[in-house]
XYZ file of N, CA, C and O in Angstrom:
664
model
N 51.418 -13.189 43.669
C 50.605 -14.110 43.140
C 49.172 -13.447 43.403
O 48.090 -13.711 42.311
N 48.816 -12.625 44.370
C 47.635 -11.796 44.677
C 47.253 -11.063 43.477
O 46.278 -10.944 43.158
N 48.359 -10.537 42.936
C 48.067 -9.597 41.898
C 47.777 -10.052 40.717
O 46.770 -9.634 39.891
N 48.156 -11.040 40.327
C 47.825 -12.004 39.178
C 46.643 -12.420 39.155
O 45.843 -12.555 38.241
N 46.435 -12.666 40.550
C 44.954 -13.427 40.399
C 44.031 -12.295 40.374
O 42.691 -12.612 39.818
N 44.010 -11.141 40.919
C 43.275 -9.843 40.713
C 43.323 -9.654 39.032
O 42.156 -9.236 38.718
N 44.374 -9.737 38.592
C 44.241 -9.453 37.188
C 43.476 -10.419 36.490
O 42.716 -10.093 35.460
N 43.793 -11.694 36.732
C 42.843 -12.678 35.966
C 41.426 -12.660 36.432
O 40.570 -12.711 35.341
N 41.054 -12.412 37.463
C 39.450 -11.867 37.809
C 39.170 -10.780 37.184
O 37.954 -10.753 36.630
N 40.064 -9.622 36.912
C 39.513 -8.510 36.162
C 39.312 -8.999 34.775
O 38.255 -8.549 33.869
N 40.207 -9.830 34.227
C 40.005 -10.318 32.761
C 38.926 -11.084 32.634
O 38.036 -11.069 31.680
N 38.712 -11.965 33.625
C 37.421 -12.903 33.541
C 36.059 -11.836 33.561
O 35.127 -12.112 32.860
N 36.127 -10.862 34.543
C 34.751 -10.057 34.623
C 34.579 -9.173 33.291
O 33.633 -9.305 32.843
N 35.822 -8.885 32.751
C 35.712 -8.164 31.177
C 35.276 -9.200 30.124
O 34.439 -8.743 29.470
N 35.669 -10.410 30.338
C 35.261 -11.352 29.225
C 33.786 -11.672 29.584
O 32.977 -11.895 28.740
N 33.457 -11.729 30.886
C 31.945 -12.199 31.326
C 31.033 -10.925 30.742
O 30.066 -11.063 30.311
N 31.651 -9.932 30.992
C 30.757 -8.702 30.341
C 30.584 -8.322 28.911
O 29.495 -8.297 28.470
N 31.759 -8.943 28.258
C 31.476 -8.930 26.871
C 30.626 -10.044 26.484
O 29.749 -9.973 25.456
N 30.642 -11.110 27.015
C 29.747 -12.251 26.682
C 28.316 -11.838 27.054
O 27.455 -12.021 26.397
N 28.239 -11.015 28.178
C 26.859 -10.738 28.715
C 26.327 -9.788 27.351
O 25.202 -9.775 27.041
N 27.145 -8.759 27.013
C 26.715 -7.842 25.968
C 26.356 -8.544 24.583
O 25.368 -8.286 23.983
N 27.353 -9.748 24.369
C 26.845 -10.603 23.222
C 25.648 -11.236 23.283
O 24.734 -11.326 22.446
N 25.059 -11.764 24.559
C 24.107 -12.455 24.852
C 22.778 -11.387 24.663
O 21.730 -11.822 24.167
N 22.973 -10.246 25.116
C 21.987 -9.021 25.178
C 21.948 -8.966 23.680
O 20.433 -8.506 23.180
N 22.666 -8.769 22.695
C 22.595 -8.498 21.314
C 22.043 -9.990 20.615
O 20.960 -9.592 19.842
N 22.150 -10.956 21.330
C 21.443 -12.212 20.670
C 20.036 -12.030 20.991
O 19.216 -12.442 20.029
N 19.736 -11.678 22.174
C 18.335 -11.550 22.673
C 17.692 -10.626 21.856
O 16.453 -10.689 21.496
N 18.229 -9.302 21.537
C 17.863 -8.517 20.549
C 17.244 -9.020 19.460
O 16.467 -8.875 18.697
N 18.188 -9.692 18.877
C 18.114 -10.443 17.444
C 16.839 -11.351 17.516
O 16.034 -11.508 16.705
N 16.853 -12.194 18.694
C 15.649 -13.232 18.616
C 14.303 -12.279 18.920
O 13.427 -12.698 18.252
N 14.478 -11.006 19.601
C 13.311 -10.459 19.554
C 12.837 -9.925 18.271
O 11.613 -9.793 17.938
N 13.805 -9.366 17.267
C 13.434 -8.793 16.098
C 12.919 -10.081 15.228
O 11.938 -10.062 14.452
N 13.334 -11.455 15.507
C 12.914 -12.384 14.624
C 11.725 -12.755 15.167
O 10.657 -13.085 14.373
N 11.311 -12.704 16.560
C 10.056 -12.831 17.046
C 9.043 -12.027 16.487
O 7.601 -12.287 16.216
N 9.444 -10.646 16.390
C 8.593 -9.762 15.964
C 8.161 -10.011 14.424
O 7.027 -9.783 13.858
N 9.270 -10.457 13.658
C 8.863 -10.847 12.254
C 8.110 -11.933 12.084
O 7.167 -12.052 11.322
N 8.040 -12.966 12.953
C 7.288 -13.959 13.011
C 5.775 -13.646 13.399
O 4.823 -14.400 12.654
N 5.766 -12.602 14.271
C 4.576 -12.184 14.393
C 3.769 -11.195 13.274
O 2.618 -11.415 13.066
N 4.692 -10.670 12.412
C 4.127 -10.050 11.442
C 3.649 -11.212 10.421
O 2.792 -10.900 9.736
N 4.515 -12.090 10.135
C 4.183 -13.155 9.175
C 2.846 -13.899 9.511
O 1.904 -14.027 8.892
N 2.597 -14.013 11.070
C 1.565 -14.642 11.433
C 0.224 -13.674 11.133
O -0.802 -14.295 10.687
N 0.474 -12.574 11.418
C -0.536 -11.513 11.161
C -1.094 -11.613 9.619
O -2.130 -11.466 9.327
N -0.029 -11.683 8.833
C -0.264 -11.762 7.484
C -0.949 -13.047 7.112
O -1.907 -12.934 6.187
N -0.614 -14.111 7.560
C -1.340 -15.315 7.250
C -2.578 -15.119 7.924
O -3.420 -15.811 7.210
N -2.888 -14.631 8.817
C -4.288 -14.267 9.381
C -5.003 -13.609 8.473
O -6.184 -13.946 8.010
N -4.568 -12.707 7.877
C -5.223 -11.773 6.823
C -5.480 -12.820 5.494
O -6.492 -12.682 5.040
N -4.485 -13.506 5.280
C -4.544 -14.460 4.162
C -5.878 -15.280 4.255
O -6.579 -15.696 3.501
N -5.810 -15.965 5.673
C -6.787 -16.966 5.920
C -8.088 -16.127 5.863
O -9.126 -16.796 5.314
N -8.347 -14.903 6.197
C -9.592 -14.176 6.500
C -10.031 -14.202 4.915
O -11.278 -14.234 4.579
N -9.230 -13.723 3.862
C -9.466 -13.806 2.593
C -9.840 -14.887 1.995
O -10.768 -14.891 1.265
N -9.375 -15.946 2.261
C -9.644 -17.436 2.005
C -10.939 -17.838 2.264
O -11.730 -17.998 1.660
N -11.224 -17.295 3.665
C -12.530 -17.468 4.011
C -13.693 -16.733 3.441
O -14.776 -17.241 3.242
N -13.264 -15.377 3.105
C -14.109 -14.529 2.295
C -14.474 -15.317 1.030
O -15.678 -15.161 0.481
N -13.425 -15.735 0.401
C -13.580 -16.273 -1.009
C -14.471 -17.574 -1.003
O -15.403 -17.834 -1.630
N -14.100 -18.468 0.260
C -14.987 -19.666 0.412
C -16.580 -19.192 0.545
O -17.142 -19.799 -0.042
N -16.726 -18.124 1.488
C -18.105 -17.729 1.491
C -18.769 -17.260 0.046
O -19.798 -17.537 -0.128
N -17.876 -16.563 -0.492
C -18.410 -16.220 -1.962
C -18.746 -17.217 -3.009
O -19.747 -17.297 -3.519
N -17.850 -18.349 -2.794
C -18.017 -19.495 -3.787
C -19.455 -20.148 -3.045
O -20.188 -20.853 -3.953
N -19.550 -20.057 -1.727
C -20.918 -20.916 -1.262
C -22.130 -20.005 -1.877
O -22.869 -20.728 -2.260
N -21.937 -18.812 -1.785
C -23.098 -18.068 -2.365
C -23.264 -18.326 -3.854
O -24.306 -18.472 -4.361
N -22.326 -18.444 -4.648
C -22.131 -18.783 -5.925
C -22.785 -20.184 -6.242
O -23.524 -20.327 -7.020
N -22.498 -21.114 -5.353
C -22.957 -22.570 -5.551
C -24.420 -22.445 -5.550
O -25.114 -23.039 -5.991
N -24.742 -21.664 -4.384
C -26.323 -21.538 -4.052
C -27.201 -20.979 -5.186
O -28.191 -21.133 -5.750
N -26.300 -19.859 -5.875
C -27.202 -19.287 -6.855
C -27.096 -20.187 -8.056
O -28.018 -20.262 -8.772
N -25.759 -20.991 -8.301
C -25.872 -22.049 -9.277
C -27.174 -23.067 -9.175
O -27.708 -23.517 -10.053
N -27.325 -23.487 -8.020
C -28.380 -24.454 -7.529
C -29.732 -24.002 -7.746
O -30.696 -24.563 -8.333
N -29.820 -22.692 -7.416
C -31.004 -21.844 -7.908
C -31.310 -21.800 -9.353
O -32.412 -22.031 -9.873
N -30.165 -21.452 -10.134
C -30.251 -21.513 -11.596
C -30.719 -22.913 -12.059
O -31.616 -22.950 -13.119
N -29.908 -23.836 -11.529
C -30.257 -25.302 -11.935
C -31.656 -25.717 -11.793
O -32.293 -26.167 -12.739
N -32.342 -25.063 -10.731
C -33.975 -25.493 -10.445
C -34.569 -24.637 -11.545
O -35.479 -25.134 -11.955
N -34.101 -23.533 -11.595
C -34.960 -22.784 -12.820
C -34.964 -23.319 -14.176
O -35.855 -23.221 -14.610
N -33.635 -23.903 -14.516
C -33.574 -24.530 -15.767
C -34.672 -25.872 -15.837
O -35.142 -26.179 -16.810
N -34.745 -26.559 -14.772
C -35.481 -27.625 -14.531
C -36.970 -27.305 -14.860
O -37.718 -27.684 -15.524
N -37.338 -26.141 -14.241
C -38.611 -25.552 -14.486
C -38.901 -25.290 -15.934
O -39.951 -25.401 -16.592
N -37.746 -24.676 -16.434
C -37.978 -24.025 -17.891
C -38.190 -25.434 -18.796
O -38.917 -25.449 -19.754
N -37.422 -26.640 -18.473
C -37.593 -27.806 -19.221
C -38.912 -28.235 -19.105
O -39.222 -28.840 -20.184
N -39.375 -28.272 -17.936
C -40.780 -28.688 -17.650
C -41.719 -27.816 -18.685
O -42.919 -28.269 -19.412
N -41.541 -26.513 -18.733
C -42.444 -25.670 -19.509
C -42.284 -26.024 -20.920
O -43.234 -25.850 -21.634
N -40.926 -26.292 -21.115
C -40.516 -26.585 -22.575
C -41.683 -27.683 -23.117
O -41.921 -27.434 -24.343
N -41.737 -28.651 -22.444
C -42.620 -29.640 -23.008
C -43.928 -29.072 -23.077
O -44.653 -29.766 -24.157
N -44.527 -28.346 -22.304
C -45.943 -27.904 -22.394
C -46.070 -26.767 -23.430
O -46.969 -26.552 -24.120
N -45.209 -25.700 -23.351
C -45.198 -24.616 -24.123
C -44.027 -24.299 -25.067
O -43.023 -23.633 -24.472
N -43.865 -24.722 -26.079
C -42.756 -24.586 -27.071
C -42.719 -23.068 -27.486
O -41.454 -22.565 -27.568
N -43.568 -22.345 -27.713
C -43.683 -20.941 -28.059
C -42.763 -20.139 -26.814
O -42.129 -19.237 -27.267
N -43.155 -20.243 -25.797
C -42.611 -19.517 -24.884
C -41.238 -19.813 -24.698
O -40.558 -18.805 -24.155
N -40.868 -21.068 -24.830
C -39.343 -21.295 -24.722
C -38.552 -20.494 -25.735
O -37.498 -20.250 -25.415
N -39.142 -20.588 -27.039
C -38.611 -19.573 -28.007
C -38.377 -18.186 -27.506
O -37.302 -17.603 -27.636
N -39.453 -17.863 -27.033
C -39.372 -16.207 -26.409
C -38.081 -16.264 -25.332
O -37.404 -15.320 -25.443
N -38.064 -17.250 -24.413
C -37.171 -17.273 -23.385
C -35.846 -17.486 -23.854
O -34.737 -16.799 -23.511
N -35.576 -18.222 -24.928
C -34.442 -18.515 -25.511
C -33.781 -17.104 -26.094
O -32.498 -16.907 -25.994
N -34.566 -16.513 -26.846
C -34.215 -15.236 -27.525
C -33.827 -14.319 -26.236
O -32.711 -13.510 -26.529
N -34.467 -14.157 -25.151
C -34.235 -13.215 -24.276
C -32.772 -13.886 -23.272
O -31.894 -13.069 -23.097
N -32.548 -15.241 -23.516
C -31.282 -15.783 -22.799
C -30.156 -15.289 -23.614
O -29.222 -14.932 -23.124
N -30.254 -15.366 -24.871
C -29.088 -14.984 -25.841
C -28.893 -13.463 -25.658
O -27.733 -13.197 -25.385
N -30.007 -12.725 -25.583
C -29.809 -11.347 -25.344
C -28.931 -10.984 -23.989
O -28.112 -10.154 -23.797
N -29.258 -11.869 -22.826
C -28.621 -11.501 -21.631
C -27.247 -11.831 -21.648
O -26.417 -11.361 -20.936
N -26.882 -13.010 -22.429
C -25.661 -13.564 -22.600
C -24.703 -12.529 -23.407
O -23.633 -12.128 -23.125
N -25.400 -11.866 -24.320
C -24.697 -10.767 -25.197
C -24.464 -9.792 -24.387
O -23.335 -9.237 -24.226
N -25.382 -9.225 -23.488
C -25.471 -8.238 -22.525
C -24.233 -8.527 -21.356
O -23.438 -7.607 -21.194
N -24.253 -9.660 -20.997
C -22.975 -10.090 -20.081
C -21.655 -10.043 -20.634
O -20.762 -9.677 -20.049
N -21.620 -10.547 -22.023
C -20.320 -10.451 -22.631
C -20.008 -9.079 -22.776
O -18.678 -8.520 -22.476
N -20.810 -8.443 -23.235
C -20.543 -6.786 -23.201
C -20.175 -6.230 -22.037
O -19.142 -5.345 -21.864
N -20.792 -6.559 -20.944
C -20.469 -6.021 -19.544
C -19.268 -6.515 -19.081
O -18.338 -5.769 -18.491
N -18.885 -7.746 -19.525
C -17.649 -8.253 -19.243
C -16.515 -7.633 -19.807
O -15.262 -6.953 -19.373
N -16.616 -7.184 -21.096
C -15.744 -6.322 -21.842
C -15.498 -5.081 -21.181
O -14.616 -4.447 -21.148
N -16.678 -4.498 -20.958
C -16.744 -3.089 -20.281
C -15.994 -3.074 -18.899
O -15.306 -2.371 -18.482
N -16.157 -4.251 -18.032
C -15.446 -4.236 -16.775
C -13.999 -4.453 -17.158
O -13.095 -3.820 -16.329
N -13.542 -5.199 -18.106
C -12.121 -5.379 -18.340
C -11.408 -4.014 -18.843
O -10.430 -3.712 -18.311
N -12.486 -3.309 -19.618
C -11.894 -1.753 -19.916
C -11.829 -1.163 -18.978
O -10.956 -0.278 -18.838
N -12.761 -1.113 -18.061
C -12.701 -0.114 -17.001
C -11.636 -0.535 -16.140
O -10.861 0.392 -15.381
N -11.270 -1.708 -15.606
C -10.144 -2.205 -14.793
C -8.810 -1.696 -15.550
O -8.041 -1.159 -14.675
N -8.763 -1.952 -16.912
C -7.543 -1.471 -17.432
C -7.587 0.135 -17.403
O -6.428 0.706 -17.020
N -8.392 0.703 -17.596
C -8.535 2.498 -17.373
C -8.269 2.578 -15.881
O -7.352 3.619 -15.645
N -8.737 1.993 -14.895
C -8.343 2.371 -13.546
C -6.886 1.924 -13.377
O -6.234 2.807 -12.527
N -6.311 1.023 -13.904
C -4.857 0.747 -13.556
C -4.046 1.888 -14.146
O -3.174 2.474 -13.661
N -4.522 2.377 -15.493
C -3.847 3.684 -16.098
C -3.895 4.680 -15.168
O -3.127 5.619 -14.910
N -5.176 5.260 -14.551
C -5.416 6.190 -13.819
C -4.636 6.047 -12.308
O -3.903 7.046 -12.104
N -4.566 4.863 -11.809
C -3.661 4.691 -10.734
C -2.146 4.933 -11.184
O -1.511 5.691 -10.296
N -1.752 4.491 -12.276
C -0.213 4.564 -12.537
C -0.186 6.181 -12.834
O 0.718 6.729 -12.268
N -1.145 6.835 -13.346
C -0.995 8.542 -13.560
C -1.129 9.186 -12.346
O -0.190 10.027 -11.884
N -1.774 8.717 -11.251
C -1.811 9.337 -10.004
C -0.744 8.991 -9.287
O -0.021 9.990 -8.740
N 0.023 7.956 -9.265
C 1.363 7.732 -8.918
C 2.192 8.561 -9.362
O 3.086 9.264 -8.771
N 2.269 8.874 -10.839
C 3.374 9.664 -11.492
C 3.122 10.995 -10.968
O 3.961 11.794 -10.640
N 1.651 11.534 -10.807
C 1.660 12.918 -10.573
C 2.113 13.031 -9.007
O 2.580 14.087 -8.550
N 1.805 11.978 -8.137
C 2.427 12.223 -6.798
C 3.846 12.261 -6.598
O 4.219 13.192 -5.965
N 4.440 11.550 -7.612
C 6.064 11.682 -7.434
C 6.438 12.997 -8.199
O 7.224 13.685 -7.565
N 5.756 13.482 -9.234
C 6.010 14.992 -9.556
C 5.782 16.003 -8.599
O 6.543 16.849 -8.462
N 4.607 15.730 -7.808
C 4.327 16.845 -6.874
C 5.258 16.846 -5.818
O 5.851 17.818 -5.392
N 5.921 15.690 -5.535
C 6.727 15.715 -4.324
C 8.154 16.269 -4.883
O 8.606 17.033 -4.113
N 8.422 15.861 -6.232
C 9.781 16.477 -6.727
C 9.703 18.139 -6.841
O 10.528 18.964 -6.491
N 8.292 18.622 -7.398
C 7.964 19.991 -7.398
C 8.116 20.587 -5.992
O 8.893 21.548 -5.799
N 7.457 20.020 -5.057
C 7.397 20.574 -3.772
C 9.147 20.760 -3.066
O 9.390 21.701 -2.539
N 9.834 19.573 -3.473
C 11.097 19.742 -2.801
C 11.904 20.810 -3.704
O 12.727 21.583 -2.965
N 11.684 21.101 -4.965
C 12.166 22.171 -5.616
C 11.846 23.523 -5.269
O 12.489 24.554 -5.167
N 10.659 23.533 -5.004
C 9.906 24.837 -4.450
C 10.745 25.231 -3.214
O 10.976 26.503 -3.073
N 10.550 24.181 -2.156
C 11.274 24.508 -1.090
C 12.716 24.899 -1.044
O 13.181 25.827 -0.439
N 13.328 24.255 -2.233
C 14.925 24.769 -2.241
C 15.043 26.091 -2.870
O 15.782 26.854 -2.402
N 13.950 26.315 -3.868
C 14.093 27.690 -4.297
C 13.632 28.837 -3.415
O 14.184 29.879 -3.336
N 12.737 28.459 -2.536
C 12.363 29.379 -1.601
C 13.458 29.618 -0.620
O 13.628 31.013 -0.194
N 14.183 28.691 -0.254
C 15.267 28.777 0.583
C 16.251 29.729 -0.018
O 16.948 30.739 0.464
N 16.614 29.529 -1.363
C 17.627 30.387 -2.181
C 17.161 31.660 -2.125
O 18.068 32.608 -2.080
N 16.050 31.914 -2.646
C 15.356 33.264 -2.470
C 15.547 33.785 -1.453
O 15.745 35.097 -1.379
N 15.235 33.119 -0.053
C 15.508 33.980 1.096
C 16.667 34.148 1.475
O 17.088 35.403 1.868
N 17.743 33.461 0.942
C 19.100 33.654 1.113
C 19.373 34.924 0.305
O 20.277 35.650 0.870
N 19.090 34.995 -0.919
C 19.280 36.121 -1.757
C 18.877 37.417 -1.215
O 19.356 38.500 -1.241
N 17.584 37.539 -0.865
C 16.864 38.522 0.021
C 17.667 39.198 1.165
O 17.817 40.206 1.409
N 18.301 38.161 1.891
C 19.218 38.360 3.036
C 20.294 39.268 2.708
O 20.666 40.085 3.214
N 20.927 38.546 1.658
C 22.222 39.190 1.188
C 21.809 40.552 0.586
O 22.680 41.461 0.749
N 20.836 40.749 0.057
C 20.326 41.984 -0.665
C 20.064 43.201 0.493
O 20.557 44.159 0.453
N 19.596 42.537 1.545
C 19.237 43.482 2.751
C 20.634 43.915 3.401
O 20.607 45.106 3.513
N 21.483 43.014 3.437
C 22.773 43.295 4.101
C 23.591 44.220 3.191
O 24.093 45.189 3.599
N 23.326 43.891 2.000
C 24.194 44.834 1.096
C 23.589 46.166 0.862
O 24.330 47.139 0.803
N 22.055 46.413 1.071
C 21.608 47.488 1.093
C 21.946 48.316 2.445
O 22.225 49.520 2.260
N 22.054 47.520 3.501
C 22.561 48.276 4.704
C 23.977 48.808 4.679
O 24.302 49.758 5.094
N 24.757 47.848 4.090
C 26.269 48.336 3.975
C 26.181 49.689 3.023
O 26.962 50.556 3.277
N 25.573 49.648 1.986
C 25.213 50.674 0.866
C 24.847 51.908 1.691
O 25.465 53.143 1.303
N 23.875 51.869 2.361
C 23.317 53.066 2.951
C 24.351 53.502 4.149
O 24.586 54.829 4.233
N 25.020 52.695 4.685
C 25.978 53.179 5.720
C 27.220 53.834 4.805
O 27.576 54.890 5.525
N 27.502 53.341 3.736
C 28.596 53.736 3.059
C 28.297 55.177 2.739
O 29.028 56.219 2.624
N 26.897 55.494 2.128
C 26.421 56.645 1.786
C 26.403 57.512 3.080
O 26.669 58.848 2.703
N 25.928 57.183 3.945
C 26.003 58.054 5.278
C 27.336 58.490 5.791
O 27.477 59.644 5.891
N 28.342 57.455 5.550
C 29.751 57.765 5.665
C 30.369 58.833 4.842
O 31.095 59.813 5.208
N 29.926 58.463 3.583
C 30.390 59.473 2.662
C 29.783 61.023 2.632
O 30.530 61.903 2.437
N 28.435 61.116 2.931
C 27.651 62.158 3.184
C 28.276 63.076 4.274
O 28.280 64.388 4.421
N 28.691 62.326 5.515
C 29.404 63.073 6.704
C 30.684 63.674 6.403
O 31.130 64.590 6.976
N 31.345 62.957 5.472
C 32.599 63.405 5.285
C 32.841 64.492 4.309
O 32.375 65.226 3.980
């Protein structure tokens, strides 16, 4: 009976050790989950900062619109007094709007071109990486061939020396 109790305790110890190992693995997984949550939290913080930047930018834009609104009120007052100046300002405004439209088109074209350039740079990087790997491979093969040639030359020289001695 003492022997069976010892065996039973040994088995219980083994089961307890396996359970402890399982708990350690669970703890590791929880740590991984915690790390992922921390990464997610950091990403959300970055997103929050971007939203704050966007909000500040909108505030700046709102202030500029308020400023523009005040300017329009001034222009309306001047319109009542000086109709000729308004025509002149109106022509300038149309010109500015046309330039703005032109600039918007140019910005769109520039963005498209930048995307093309970025894709080209990505392709060049991939090609460079492949070429570099190929060059490394070929360099290794050339070195192996040179080594083989050297050994062959040594054998040939030894053969000639042996033949000349005989």
